[in-house]
Amino acid sequence: MPHALFPGSFDPFTNGHLDLATRGAALLGMVTVAFGRHATRDPMFSLEERLELAAEACRGIAGVEVTAFDGLLVDAAKELGASCVLRGVRSAGDFDYEAQMARTNADLSPGFETVFLAPSKDTAHLSATLVRQIASMGGDTSGFVPDCVQRALKERFPN
Ligand code: PNS
């Protein structure tokens, strides 16, 4: 069975990420949710917080693990024994960026494939950026993120 890395910054981990990891593991056998470093972004939650929240959200889901990596995705994949990358594509806009990353990763590591999954209908509109914005303005994010993430957002933005 293939082992896929599902990389991202997951700031925070949303129901969309959970949907993708769960369906990816059912399809591919094993998915490792892998926290990478975004060169130009300062995250809202620290890496430790994000890892802990994703691990809690994914607890008990067969074939899903959570880890973090430094440096290039293709190097992390080799180190972790992953044969492909899993990414979600919600829109044509997403696809342009995702295709560029997939082709670049394949150039860096020939034969390295990226598997794209469309989101489920209930999560197709979700984004971590919108969740951060809603939470920071006191809005209700309960339909968008796992319970543990919602609690963490409430603690971060009590009002
Ligand atoms: O949540 P994001 O911002 O879509 O995640 C982007 C991420 C972490 C997957 C991407 O920035 C990444 O792969 N970073 C590791 C560095 C790397 O390999 N860069 C070249 C990618 S073509």
PDB file of C-alpha atoms and ligand atoms in Angstrom:
ATOM      1  CA  MET A   1       0.000   0.000   0.000  1.00  0.00           C
ATOM      2  CA  PRO A   2       1.352   3.491  -0.768  1.00  0.00           C
ATOM      3  CA  HIS A   3       2.275   5.801   2.067  1.00  0.00           C
ATOM      4  CA  ALA A   4       1.341   9.424   1.346  1.00  0.00           C
ATOM      5  CA  LEU A   5       2.594  12.580   2.998  1.00  0.00           C
ATOM      6  CA  PHE A   6      -0.158  15.144   3.460  1.00  0.00           C
ATOM      7  CA  PRO A   7       1.859  18.335   3.956  1.00  0.00           C
ATOM      8  CA  GLY A   8       0.680  21.764   4.999  1.00  0.00           C
ATOM      9  CA  SER A   9       0.836  24.401   7.689  1.00  0.00           C
ATOM     10  CA  PHE A  10      -2.584  23.443   9.129  1.00  0.00           C
ATOM     11  CA  ASP A  11      -3.005  26.721  11.006  1.00  0.00           C
ATOM     12  CA  PRO A  12      -5.362  25.523  12.315  1.00  0.00           C
ATOM     13  CA  PHE A  13      -6.338  21.961  11.359  1.00  0.00           C
ATOM     14  CA  THR A  14      -9.882  22.186   9.894  1.00  0.00           C
ATOM     15  CA  ASN A  15     -12.659  19.719   9.132  1.00  0.00           C
ATOM     16  CA  GLY A  16     -11.477  19.947   5.516  1.00  0.00           C
ATOM     17  CA  HIS A  17      -8.022  18.669   6.496  1.00  0.00           C
ATOM     18  CA  LEU A  18      -9.597  15.932   8.616  1.00  0.00           C
ATOM     19  CA  ASP A  19     -11.834  14.888   5.712  1.00  0.00           C
ATOM     20  CA  LEU A  20      -8.868  14.684   3.348  1.00  0.00           C
ATOM     21  CA  ALA A  21      -6.628  12.750   5.747  1.00  0.00           C
ATOM     22  CA  THR A  22      -9.414  10.255   6.506  1.00  0.00           C
ATOM     23  CA  ARG A  23     -10.400   9.677   2.875  1.00  0.00           C
ATOM     24  CA  GLY A  24      -6.754   9.642   1.795  1.00  0.00           C
ATOM     25  CA  ALA A  25      -5.913   6.900   4.299  1.00  0.00           C
ATOM     26  CA  ALA A  26      -8.932   4.842   3.201  1.00  0.00           C
ATOM     27  CA  LEU A  27      -7.780   5.141  -0.417  1.00  0.00           C
ATOM     28  CA  LEU A  28      -4.005   4.893  -0.094  1.00  0.00           C
ATOM     29  CA  GLY A  29      -3.444   2.879   3.076  1.00  0.00           C
ATOM     30  CA  MET A  30      -1.389   5.296   5.130  1.00  0.00           C
ATOM     31  CA  VAL A  31      -1.330   9.098   5.353  1.00  0.00           C
ATOM     32  CA  THR A  32       1.096  11.133   7.421  1.00  0.00           C
ATOM     33  CA  VAL A  33      -0.138  14.647   8.139  1.00  0.00           C
ATOM     34  CA  ALA A  34       3.171  16.520   7.858  1.00  0.00           C
ATOM     35  CA  PHE A  35       3.664  20.035   9.175  1.00  0.00           C
ATOM     36  CA  GLY A  36       6.041  21.915   6.899  1.00  0.00           C
ATOM     37  CA  ARG A  37       7.505  25.344   7.356  1.00  0.00           C
ATOM     38  CA  HIS A  38       5.999  28.072   5.198  1.00  0.00           C
ATOM     39  CA  ALA A  39       8.867  30.341   4.155  1.00  0.00           C
ATOM     40  CA  THR A  40       6.844  33.572   4.233  1.00  0.00           C
ATOM     41  CA  ARG A  41       4.150  33.078   6.885  1.00  0.00           C
ATOM     42  CA  ASP A  42       4.034  33.544  10.647  1.00  0.00           C
ATOM     43  CA  PRO A  43       1.558  31.000  12.025  1.00  0.00           C
ATOM     44  CA  MET A  44      -1.157  31.848  14.554  1.00  0.00           C
ATOM     45  CA  PHE A  45      -0.558  28.662  16.594  1.00  0.00           C
ATOM     46  CA  SER A  46       2.961  27.442  17.360  1.00  0.00           C
ATOM     47  CA  LEU A  47       4.164  24.248  15.675  1.00  0.00           C
ATOM     48  CA  GLU A  48       3.789  22.342  18.958  1.00  0.00           C
ATOM     49  CA  GLU A  49       0.197  23.565  19.376  1.00  0.00           C
ATOM     50  CA  ARG A  50      -0.720  22.730  15.781  1.00  0.00           C
ATOM     51  CA  LEU A  51       0.829  19.259  16.033  1.00  0.00           C
ATOM     52  CA  GLU A  52      -0.992  18.525  19.274  1.00  0.00           C
ATOM     53  CA  LEU A  53      -4.346  19.674  17.874  1.00  0.00           C
ATOM     54  CA  ALA A  54      -3.992  17.668  14.659  1.00  0.00           C
ATOM     55  CA  ALA A  55      -2.894  14.577  16.612  1.00  0.00           C
ATOM     56  CA  GLU A  56      -5.948  14.901  18.857  1.00  0.00           C
ATOM     57  CA  ALA A  57      -8.287  15.441  15.898  1.00  0.00           C
ATOM     58  CA  CYS A  58      -6.869  12.387  14.065  1.00  0.00           C
ATOM     59  CA  ARG A  59      -6.713  10.098  17.096  1.00  0.00           C
ATOM     60  CA  GLY A  60      -8.350   6.743  16.336  1.00  0.00           C
ATOM     61  CA  ILE A  61      -8.479   7.239  12.564  1.00  0.00           C
ATOM     62  CA  ALA A  62      -6.997   4.145  10.948  1.00  0.00           C
ATOM     63  CA  GLY A  63      -3.866   4.788   8.889  1.00  0.00           C
ATOM     64  CA  VAL A  64      -3.405   8.459   9.845  1.00  0.00           C
ATOM     65  CA  GLU A  65      -0.289   9.730  11.633  1.00  0.00           C
ATOM     66  CA  VAL A  66       0.968  13.235  12.396  1.00  0.00           C
ATOM     67  CA  THR A  67       4.511  14.609  12.259  1.00  0.00           C
ATOM     68  CA  ALA A  68       6.547  17.706  11.368  1.00  0.00           C
ATOM     69  CA  PHE A  69       9.445  18.200   8.981  1.00  0.00           C
ATOM     70  CA  ASP A  70      12.128  20.781   8.266  1.00  0.00           C
ATOM     71  CA  GLY A  71      13.462  21.554   4.828  1.00  0.00           C
ATOM     72  CA  LEU A  72      12.249  20.173   1.542  1.00  0.00           C
ATOM     73  CA  LEU A  73       9.146  18.039   1.250  1.00  0.00           C
ATOM     74  CA  VAL A  74      10.832  15.555  -1.107  1.00  0.00           C
ATOM     75  CA  ASP A  75      13.615  14.971   1.451  1.00  0.00           C
ATOM     76  CA  ALA A  76      11.086  14.474   4.252  1.00  0.00           C
ATOM     77  CA  ALA A  77       9.193  11.979   2.079  1.00  0.00           C
ATOM     78  CA  LYS A  78      12.374   9.955   1.491  1.00  0.00           C
ATOM     79  CA  GLU A  79      13.219   9.997   5.194  1.00  0.00           C
ATOM     80  CA  LEU A  80       9.723   8.908   6.215  1.00  0.00           C
ATOM     81  CA  GLY A  81       9.421   6.291   3.469  1.00  0.00           C
ATOM     82  CA  ALA A  82       6.512   8.022   1.729  1.00  0.00           C
ATOM     83  CA  SER A  83       6.060   7.389  -1.980  1.00  0.00           C
ATOM     84  CA  CYS A  84       3.682  10.229  -2.799  1.00  0.00           C
ATOM     85  CA  VAL A  85       2.095  13.454  -1.628  1.00  0.00           C
ATOM     86  CA  LEU A  86      -1.589  13.977  -0.933  1.00  0.00           C
ATOM     87  CA  ARG A  87      -3.101  17.428  -1.437  1.00  0.00           C
ATOM     88  CA  GLY A  88      -6.625  18.785  -1.638  1.00  0.00           C
ATOM     89  CA  VAL A  89      -7.840  20.855  -4.589  1.00  0.00           C
ATOM     90  CA  ARG A  90     -10.936  22.945  -3.939  1.00  0.00           C
ATOM     91  CA  SER A  91     -10.920  25.195  -6.983  1.00  0.00           C
ATOM     92  CA  ALA A  92      -9.219  26.106 -10.256  1.00  0.00           C
ATOM     93  CA  GLY A  93      -7.213  28.684  -8.294  1.00  0.00           C
ATOM     94  CA  ASP A  94      -5.953  25.957  -5.957  1.00  0.00           C
ATOM     95  CA  PHE A  95      -5.031  23.776  -8.919  1.00  0.00           C
ATOM     96  CA  ASP A  96      -2.617  26.307 -10.461  1.00  0.00           C
ATOM     97  CA  TYR A  97      -0.604  26.491  -7.231  1.00  0.00           C
ATOM     98  CA  GLU A  98      -0.857  22.748  -6.554  1.00  0.00           C
ATOM     99  CA  ALA A  99       0.185  21.764 -10.071  1.00  0.00           C
ATOM    100  CA  GLN A 100       3.222  24.046  -9.818  1.00  0.00           C
ATOM    101  CA  MET A 101       4.256  22.426  -6.527  1.00  0.00           C
ATOM    102  CA  ALA A 102       3.603  18.912  -7.847  1.00  0.00           C
ATOM    103  CA  ARG A 103       5.722  19.486 -10.959  1.00  0.00           C
ATOM    104  CA  THR A 104       8.519  21.112  -8.974  1.00  0.00           C
ATOM    105  CA  ASN A 105       8.571  18.255  -6.479  1.00  0.00           C
ATOM    106  CA  ALA A 106       8.660  15.758  -9.364  1.00  0.00           C
ATOM    107  CA  ASP A 107      11.626  17.664 -10.866  1.00  0.00           C
ATOM    108  CA  LEU A 108      13.420  17.557  -7.517  1.00  0.00           C
ATOM    109  CA  SER A 109      12.676  13.856  -7.044  1.00  0.00           C
ATOM    110  CA  PRO A 110      11.873  12.036 -10.317  1.00  0.00           C
ATOM    111  CA  GLY A 111       9.026   9.582  -9.977  1.00  0.00           C
ATOM    112  CA  PHE A 112       7.626  11.328  -6.930  1.00  0.00           C
ATOM    113  CA  GLU A 113       3.868  11.648  -7.496  1.00  0.00           C
ATOM    114  CA  THR A 114       1.224  13.983  -6.078  1.00  0.00           C
ATOM    115  CA  VAL A 115      -2.300  12.651  -5.589  1.00  0.00           C
ATOM    116  CA  PHE A 116      -5.072  15.271  -5.583  1.00  0.00           C
ATOM    117  CA  LEU A 117      -8.393  14.731  -3.874  1.00  0.00           C
ATOM    118  CA  ALA A 118     -11.428  16.950  -4.317  1.00  0.00           C
ATOM    119  CA  PRO A 119     -12.957  17.952  -0.990  1.00  0.00           C
ATOM    120  CA  SER A 120     -16.219  16.422   0.181  1.00  0.00           C
ATOM    121  CA  LYS A 121     -19.268  18.638  -0.421  1.00  0.00           C
ATOM    122  CA  ASP A 122     -19.515  19.637   3.244  1.00  0.00           C
ATOM    123  CA  THR A 123     -15.952  20.933   3.445  1.00  0.00           C
ATOM    124  CA  ALA A 124     -15.337  22.311  -0.055  1.00  0.00           C
ATOM    125  CA  HIS A 125     -15.638  25.930   1.101  1.00  0.00           C
ATOM    126  CA  LEU A 126     -13.460  25.674   4.223  1.00  0.00           C
ATOM    127  CA  SER A 127     -10.082  27.328   4.596  1.00  0.00           C
ATOM    128  CA  ALA A 128      -7.779  27.813   7.568  1.00  0.00           C
ATOM    129  CA  THR A 129      -7.404  31.473   6.574  1.00  0.00           C
ATOM    130  CA  LEU A 130     -11.161  32.088   6.912  1.00  0.00           C
ATOM    131  CA  VAL A 131     -11.286  30.122  10.168  1.00  0.00           C
ATOM    132  CA  ARG A 132      -8.526  32.331  11.635  1.00  0.00           C
ATOM    133  CA  GLN A 133     -10.351  35.451  10.513  1.00  0.00           C
ATOM    134  CA  ILE A 134     -13.725  34.349  11.922  1.00  0.00           C
ATOM    135  CA  ALA A 135     -12.215  33.240  15.251  1.00  0.00           C
ATOM    136  CA  SER A 136     -10.225  36.456  15.660  1.00  0.00           C
ATOM    137  CA  MET A 137     -13.447  38.467  15.239  1.00  0.00           C
ATOM    138  CA  GLY A 138     -15.375  36.425  17.783  1.00  0.00           C
ATOM    139  CA  GLY A 139     -17.350  34.330  15.265  1.00  0.00           C
ATOM    140  CA  ASP A 140     -18.508  30.744  15.699  1.00  0.00           C
ATOM    141  CA  THR A 141     -16.140  28.235  14.047  1.00  0.00           C
ATOM    142  CA  SER A 142     -17.785  25.113  15.468  1.00  0.00           C
ATOM    143  CA  GLY A 143     -18.978  23.851  12.063  1.00  0.00           C
ATOM    144  CA  PHE A 144     -15.575  24.316  10.478  1.00  0.00           C
ATOM    145  CA  VAL A 145     -13.031  22.695  12.799  1.00  0.00           C
ATOM    146  CA  PRO A 146     -12.726  19.647  15.094  1.00  0.00           C
ATOM    147  CA  ASP A 147     -13.876  20.217  18.706  1.00  0.00           C
ATOM    148  CA  CYS A 148     -10.339  20.365  20.119  1.00  0.00           C
ATOM    149  CA  VAL A 149      -9.418  23.102  17.617  1.00  0.00           C
ATOM    150  CA  GLN A 150     -12.545  25.058  18.451  1.00  0.00           C
ATOM    151  CA  ARG A 151     -11.643  24.964  22.152  1.00  0.00           C
ATOM    152  CA  ALA A 152      -8.133  26.196  21.344  1.00  0.00           C
ATOM    153  CA  LEU A 153      -9.539  29.042  19.214  1.00  0.00           C
ATOM    154  CA  LYS A 154     -11.903  30.045  22.035  1.00  0.00           C
ATOM    155  CA  GLU A 155      -8.974  30.159  24.463  1.00  0.00           C
ATOM    156  CA  ARG A 156      -6.953  32.242  22.007  1.00  0.00           C
ATOM    157  CA  PHE A 157      -9.838  34.648  21.306  1.00  0.00           C
ATOM    158  CA  PRO A 158     -12.063  34.621  24.426  1.00  0.00           C
ATOM    159  CA  ASN A 159     -14.183  37.547  23.242  1.00  0.00           C
TER     160      ASN A 159
HETATM  161  O1  PNS B   1      -0.541  24.852   4.029  1.00  0.00           O
HETATM  162  P1  PNS B   1       0.306  25.239   2.862  1.00  0.00           P
HETATM  163  O2  PNS B   1       0.777  26.653   2.999  1.00  0.00           O
HETATM  164  O3  PNS B   1      -0.380  24.992   1.578  1.00  0.00           O
HETATM  165  O4  PNS B   1       1.600  24.297   2.921  1.00  0.00           O
HETATM  166  C1  PNS B   1       2.682  24.548   2.056  1.00  0.00           C
HETATM  167  C2  PNS B   1       3.762  23.463   2.255  1.00  0.00           C
HETATM  168  C3  PNS B   1       4.204  23.360   3.705  1.00  0.00           C
HETATM  169  C4  PNS B   1       3.230  22.131   1.803  1.00  0.00           C
HETATM  170  C5  PNS B   1       4.914  23.868   1.325  1.00  0.00           C
HETATM  171  O5  PNS B   1       5.301  25.167   1.624  1.00  0.00           O
HETATM  172  C6  PNS B   1       6.105  22.924   1.421  1.00  0.00           C
HETATM  173  O6  PNS B   1       6.082  21.868   0.848  1.00  0.00           O
HETATM  174  N1  PNS B   1       7.148  23.364   2.178  1.00  0.00           N
HETATM  175  C7  PNS B   1       8.367  22.612   2.325  1.00  0.00           C
HETATM  176  C8  PNS B   1       9.485  23.225   1.496  1.00  0.00           C
HETATM  177  C9  PNS B   1       9.481  22.689   0.084  1.00  0.00           C
HETATM  178  O7  PNS B   1       9.632  21.508  -0.171  1.00  0.00           O
HETATM  179  N2  PNS B   1       9.297  23.614  -0.883  1.00  0.00           N
HETATM  180  C10 PNS B   1       9.241  23.291  -2.277  1.00  0.00           C
HETATM  181  C11 PNS B   1       7.815  22.877  -2.652  1.00  0.00           C
HETATM  182  S1  PNS B   1       7.629  22.774  -4.380  1.00  0.00           S
END
